């Protein structure tokens, strides 16, 4: 009997062994290099292991059938992999993990105008992936940048909610916005061009802080924002991202790709945003958030050519109908003086591309063109404008020994016409408009010299000839040092920038009918000198990687053009500053990655932006001295959940008052907007997400719009010199004015969304 029991036990043991399986595998990053010490576990089972230093792992004695592997590694996104295990069979897997860092050490093109590893670039470039912005989903690139350190979306009007992007305290017109390296947002579209880019098709966003006029010419004084779209070959077959908010906003992003013939690849994206529920929670009689109806269509092509030469062609069309104003307004009131409204119709098209010439040398032609038609009313004031910009650039990249040379020549043509005095006729042709036509040919050279494996020097020089203002020279110097292990990197940048201003296309306040616009003299081009010191450090603390990025900068402007709101409360006076303007500050960012996939990013910026004229120092209006941003992401792999907590905080800003009797605060208070989000990943790859935006429910004071009850100043009396008189009905000597704005009136709201990508 004893032998019978023993034989039965051996038989059952063999059955159990036969029902067990083994997994061996290799874990690598996107570069193909092994990922050491990754954690590999079986969902619903205590089985788990850690990969060796060469990325290889072994899991034994696993139950047969379908199961899910959970893989996580320091600095990489957690991954779930479905496998089917069969008895007695060893499963061999190769697993590729995607980097989880918000600022990737990948190939960048901004800053040097050629592909280079971010770690090797002598120009400091910040890179933010599409995944980074998913932690706080927004309907536009404009809003998404609120979580980037030192970058702030600034509203310029309480009524129509148009805005621009500030980098290190410098206003929107000092920032050049590119799509795939081509300048498509300029002039008129500095106000509206950052909306309507389908975010489902954005691969990453590259940001350079500081002047880049040496490569990109006028407008790149404060910095660059380069939106890099997906290549048609690498994009998902189909992608969708739809979300709605408790305020009634609906945003839809759709994208799909197709192969056309044997050598062409096409990528199509559509963005549609709609908000049609006017709200007035602060009780001032005006919409808290503008009504918007916007559609954007994007199409990009790439073509297979001999020897891998590049040829891409893209186009985008944007239409937007935007309204803000009194709640009783309808389209019949547009341009009238019964009910106040600001209504803006925008039509915009763009095309841009890159073609590598069929020659032995690396010679590339890049081009872009855009047309912008704007039909706007601000109360009774009508602003109609058209702008067409054509741009072409030829570059030659040549390596000679330790010198990596880039030669380039470019030409930009800008045609602009509107119904303001800027383009009004004169003399015998006073009744016929005289559109502005600017020719801007230029040439540049750049030499990147590798002095040693740890030292790189970049020298650059550009010459532009503006048909209105003559020749302008912009030099720059960049130096990079890195330690032998690349854990420490120091970059020094010195450069010159310039900008030719058009206030009607750049400053919303010049268009609102609330103030008269006065030009003291002909405006001369602004010029600036900038110095920047950047230090990057990586620290390994056990299973945690800490990234530090510290920078300090100093920018000195001459001929700075600033609007004067205070000399005459009923006017805006534009003139070149006789003194100097300065932007200086420091910033610090940290990026922590943990082995379980948790990530934490935070940054703070301290800055001082001021003008000095006749020994009088004045802070720039609507510019904070302190700002901070943060983002915390916590994955819960067991349930395929992710929790994100994002936010920002801003210090006080000086605000434009209407005179000594204006009783509104001279400075804004400290304020913060904070958001939470929970994302659930389903087994088919779909994601459901939702959360709360502005959960502290911060909004500006209800009296941000002065005399909102009298938008046409019917109850205001003026003196002979145009100043406002204090009367019994207007004891504070105020006029209707929407420029006292520093934050959105949109309070707390929930949001729900769904996204899916079909590879």
PDB file of N, CA, C and O in Angstrom, residues 231-233 235-237 256-260 263-269 299-303 313:
ATOM      1  N   UNK A 231       5.620  61.759 -37.938  1.00  0.00           N
ATOM      2  CA  UNK A 231       5.863  61.412 -39.335  1.00  0.00           C
ATOM      3  C   UNK A 231       4.781  60.430 -39.770  1.00  0.00           C
ATOM      4  O   UNK A 231       4.327  59.596 -38.972  1.00  0.00           O
ATOM      5  N   UNK A 232       4.326  60.505 -41.009  1.00  0.00           N
ATOM      6  CA  UNK A 232       3.269  59.587 -41.467  1.00  0.00           C
ATOM      7  C   UNK A 232       3.645  58.119 -41.305  1.00  0.00           C
ATOM      8  O   UNK A 232       2.771  57.278 -41.076  1.00  0.00           O
ATOM      9  N   UNK A 233       4.939  57.795 -41.424  1.00  0.00           N
ATOM     10  CA  UNK A 233       5.343  56.390 -41.296  1.00  0.00           C
ATOM     11  C   UNK A 233       5.187  55.884 -39.860  1.00  0.00           C
ATOM     12  O   UNK A 233       4.843  54.714 -39.650  1.00  0.00           O
ATOM     13  N   UNK A 235       3.221  57.265 -37.317  1.00  0.00           N
ATOM     14  CA  UNK A 235       1.968  57.581 -36.629  1.00  0.00           C
ATOM     15  C   UNK A 235       1.082  56.346 -36.533  1.00  0.00           C
ATOM     16  O   UNK A 235       1.199  55.404 -37.331  1.00  0.00           O
ATOM     17  N   UNK A 236       0.155  56.313 -35.573  1.00  0.00           N
ATOM     18  CA  UNK A 236      -0.804  55.204 -35.501  1.00  0.00           C
ATOM     19  C   UNK A 236      -1.677  55.158 -36.749  1.00  0.00           C
ATOM     20  O   UNK A 236      -1.900  56.172 -37.416  1.00  0.00           O
ATOM     21  N   UNK A 237      -2.182  53.968 -37.042  1.00  0.00           N
ATOM     22  CA  UNK A 237      -3.097  53.827 -38.172  1.00  0.00           C
ATOM     23  C   UNK A 237      -4.340  54.689 -37.962  1.00  0.00           C
ATOM     24  O   UNK A 237      -4.851  55.317 -38.893  1.00  0.00           O
ATOM     25  N   UNK A 256      -5.545  59.769 -38.742  1.00  0.00           N
ATOM     26  CA  UNK A 256      -5.357  58.483 -39.398  1.00  0.00           C
ATOM     27  C   UNK A 256      -4.293  58.625 -40.481  1.00  0.00           C
ATOM     28  O   UNK A 256      -4.012  59.722 -40.972  1.00  0.00           O
ATOM     29  N   UNK A 257      -3.690  57.495 -40.831  1.00  0.00           N
ATOM     30  CA  UNK A 257      -2.656  57.517 -41.857  1.00  0.00           C
ATOM     31  C   UNK A 257      -2.976  56.479 -42.924  1.00  0.00           C
ATOM     32  O   UNK A 257      -3.767  55.547 -42.696  1.00  0.00           O
ATOM     33  N   UNK A 258      -2.366  56.660 -44.068  1.00  0.00           N
ATOM     34  CA  UNK A 258      -2.562  55.713 -45.167  1.00  0.00           C
ATOM     35  C   UNK A 258      -1.332  55.715 -46.051  1.00  0.00           C
ATOM     36  O   UNK A 258      -0.619  56.721 -46.150  1.00  0.00           O
ATOM     37  N   UNK A 259      -1.100  54.593 -46.682  1.00  0.00           N
ATOM     38  CA  UNK A 259      -0.035  54.512 -47.690  1.00  0.00           C
ATOM     39  C   UNK A 259      -0.678  54.714 -49.055  1.00  0.00           C
ATOM     40  O   UNK A 259      -1.663  54.048 -49.398  1.00  0.00           O
ATOM     41  N   UNK A 260      -0.139  55.644 -49.834  1.00  0.00           N
ATOM     42  CA  UNK A 260      -0.693  55.979 -51.138  1.00  0.00           C
ATOM     43  C   UNK A 260       0.324  55.573 -52.196  1.00  0.00           C
ATOM     44  O   UNK A 260       1.405  56.170 -52.303  1.00  0.00           O
ATOM     45  N   UNK A 263       5.254  54.821 -52.805  1.00  0.00           N
ATOM     46  CA  UNK A 263       6.273  55.688 -52.223  1.00  0.00           C
ATOM     47  C   UNK A 263       5.725  56.852 -51.403  1.00  0.00           C
ATOM     48  O   UNK A 263       6.503  57.691 -50.951  1.00  0.00           O
ATOM     49  N   UNK A 264       4.432  56.925 -51.211  1.00  0.00           N
ATOM     50  CA  UNK A 264       3.859  58.067 -50.495  1.00  0.00           C
ATOM     51  C   UNK A 264       3.137  57.599 -49.238  1.00  0.00           C
ATOM     52  O   UNK A 264       2.480  56.554 -49.232  1.00  0.00           O
ATOM     53  N   UNK A 265       3.271  58.404 -48.167  1.00  0.00           N
ATOM     54  CA  UNK A 265       2.582  58.152 -46.911  1.00  0.00           C
ATOM     55  C   UNK A 265       1.825  59.432 -46.534  1.00  0.00           C
ATOM     56  O   UNK A 265       2.392  60.531 -46.594  1.00  0.00           O
ATOM     57  N   UNK A 266       0.571  59.289 -46.148  1.00  0.00           N
ATOM     58  CA  UNK A 266      -0.259  60.450 -45.825  1.00  0.00           C
ATOM     59  C   UNK A 266      -0.757  60.358 -44.394  1.00  0.00           C
ATOM     60  O   UNK A 266      -1.091  59.274 -43.898  1.00  0.00           O
ATOM     61  N   UNK A 267      -0.794  61.500 -43.732  1.00  0.00           N
ATOM     62  CA  UNK A 267      -1.290  61.617 -42.360  1.00  0.00           C
ATOM     63  C   UNK A 267      -2.315  62.735 -42.338  1.00  0.00           C
ATOM     64  O   UNK A 267      -2.053  63.847 -42.812  1.00  0.00           O
ATOM     65  N   UNK A 268      -3.503  62.447 -41.811  1.00  0.00           N
ATOM     66  CA  UNK A 268      -4.587  63.425 -41.754  1.00  0.00           C
ATOM     67  C   UNK A 268      -5.056  63.559 -40.312  1.00  0.00           C
ATOM     68  O   UNK A 268      -5.229  62.550 -39.611  1.00  0.00           O
ATOM     69  N   UNK A 269      -5.226  64.793 -39.870  1.00  0.00           N
ATOM     70  CA  UNK A 269      -5.722  65.044 -38.526  1.00  0.00           C
ATOM     71  C   UNK A 269      -6.798  66.114 -38.539  1.00  0.00           C
ATOM     72  O   UNK A 269      -6.749  67.055 -39.334  1.00  0.00           O
ATOM     73  N   UNK A 299      -2.888  68.009 -42.807  1.00  0.00           N
ATOM     74  CA  UNK A 299      -2.523  66.937 -43.726  1.00  0.00           C
ATOM     75  C   UNK A 299      -1.010  66.990 -43.977  1.00  0.00           C
ATOM     76  O   UNK A 299      -0.475  68.036 -44.315  1.00  0.00           O
ATOM     77  N   UNK A 300      -0.353  65.847 -43.780  1.00  0.00           N
ATOM     78  CA  UNK A 300       1.093  65.782 -43.965  1.00  0.00           C
ATOM     79  C   UNK A 300       1.433  64.580 -44.837  1.00  0.00           C
ATOM     80  O   UNK A 300       0.891  63.487 -44.654  1.00  0.00           O
ATOM     81  N   UNK A 301       2.349  64.803 -45.782  1.00  0.00           N
ATOM     82  CA  UNK A 301       2.796  63.755 -46.691  1.00  0.00           C
ATOM     83  C   UNK A 301       4.307  63.561 -46.563  1.00  0.00           C
ATOM     84  O   UNK A 301       5.045  64.522 -46.349  1.00  0.00           O
ATOM     85  N   UNK A 302       4.733  62.332 -46.691  1.00  0.00           N
ATOM     86  CA  UNK A 302       6.161  62.044 -46.829  1.00  0.00           C
ATOM     87  C   UNK A 302       6.334  61.073 -47.997  1.00  0.00           C
ATOM     88  O   UNK A 302       5.450  60.258 -48.288  1.00  0.00           O
ATOM     89  N   UNK A 303       7.477  61.179 -48.663  1.00  0.00           N
ATOM     90  CA  UNK A 303       7.706  60.409 -49.878  1.00  0.00           C
ATOM     91  C   UNK A 303       9.031  59.653 -49.763  1.00  0.00           C
ATOM     92  O   UNK A 303      10.048  60.210 -49.315  1.00  0.00           O
ATOM     93  N   UNK A 313       5.690  67.285 -47.109  1.00  0.00           N
ATOM     94  CA  UNK A 313       4.821  68.393 -47.473  1.00  0.00           C
ATOM     95  C   UNK A 313       3.618  68.356 -46.551  1.00  0.00           C
ATOM     96  O   UNK A 313       3.018  67.295 -46.347  1.00  0.00           O
TER      97      UNK A 313
END
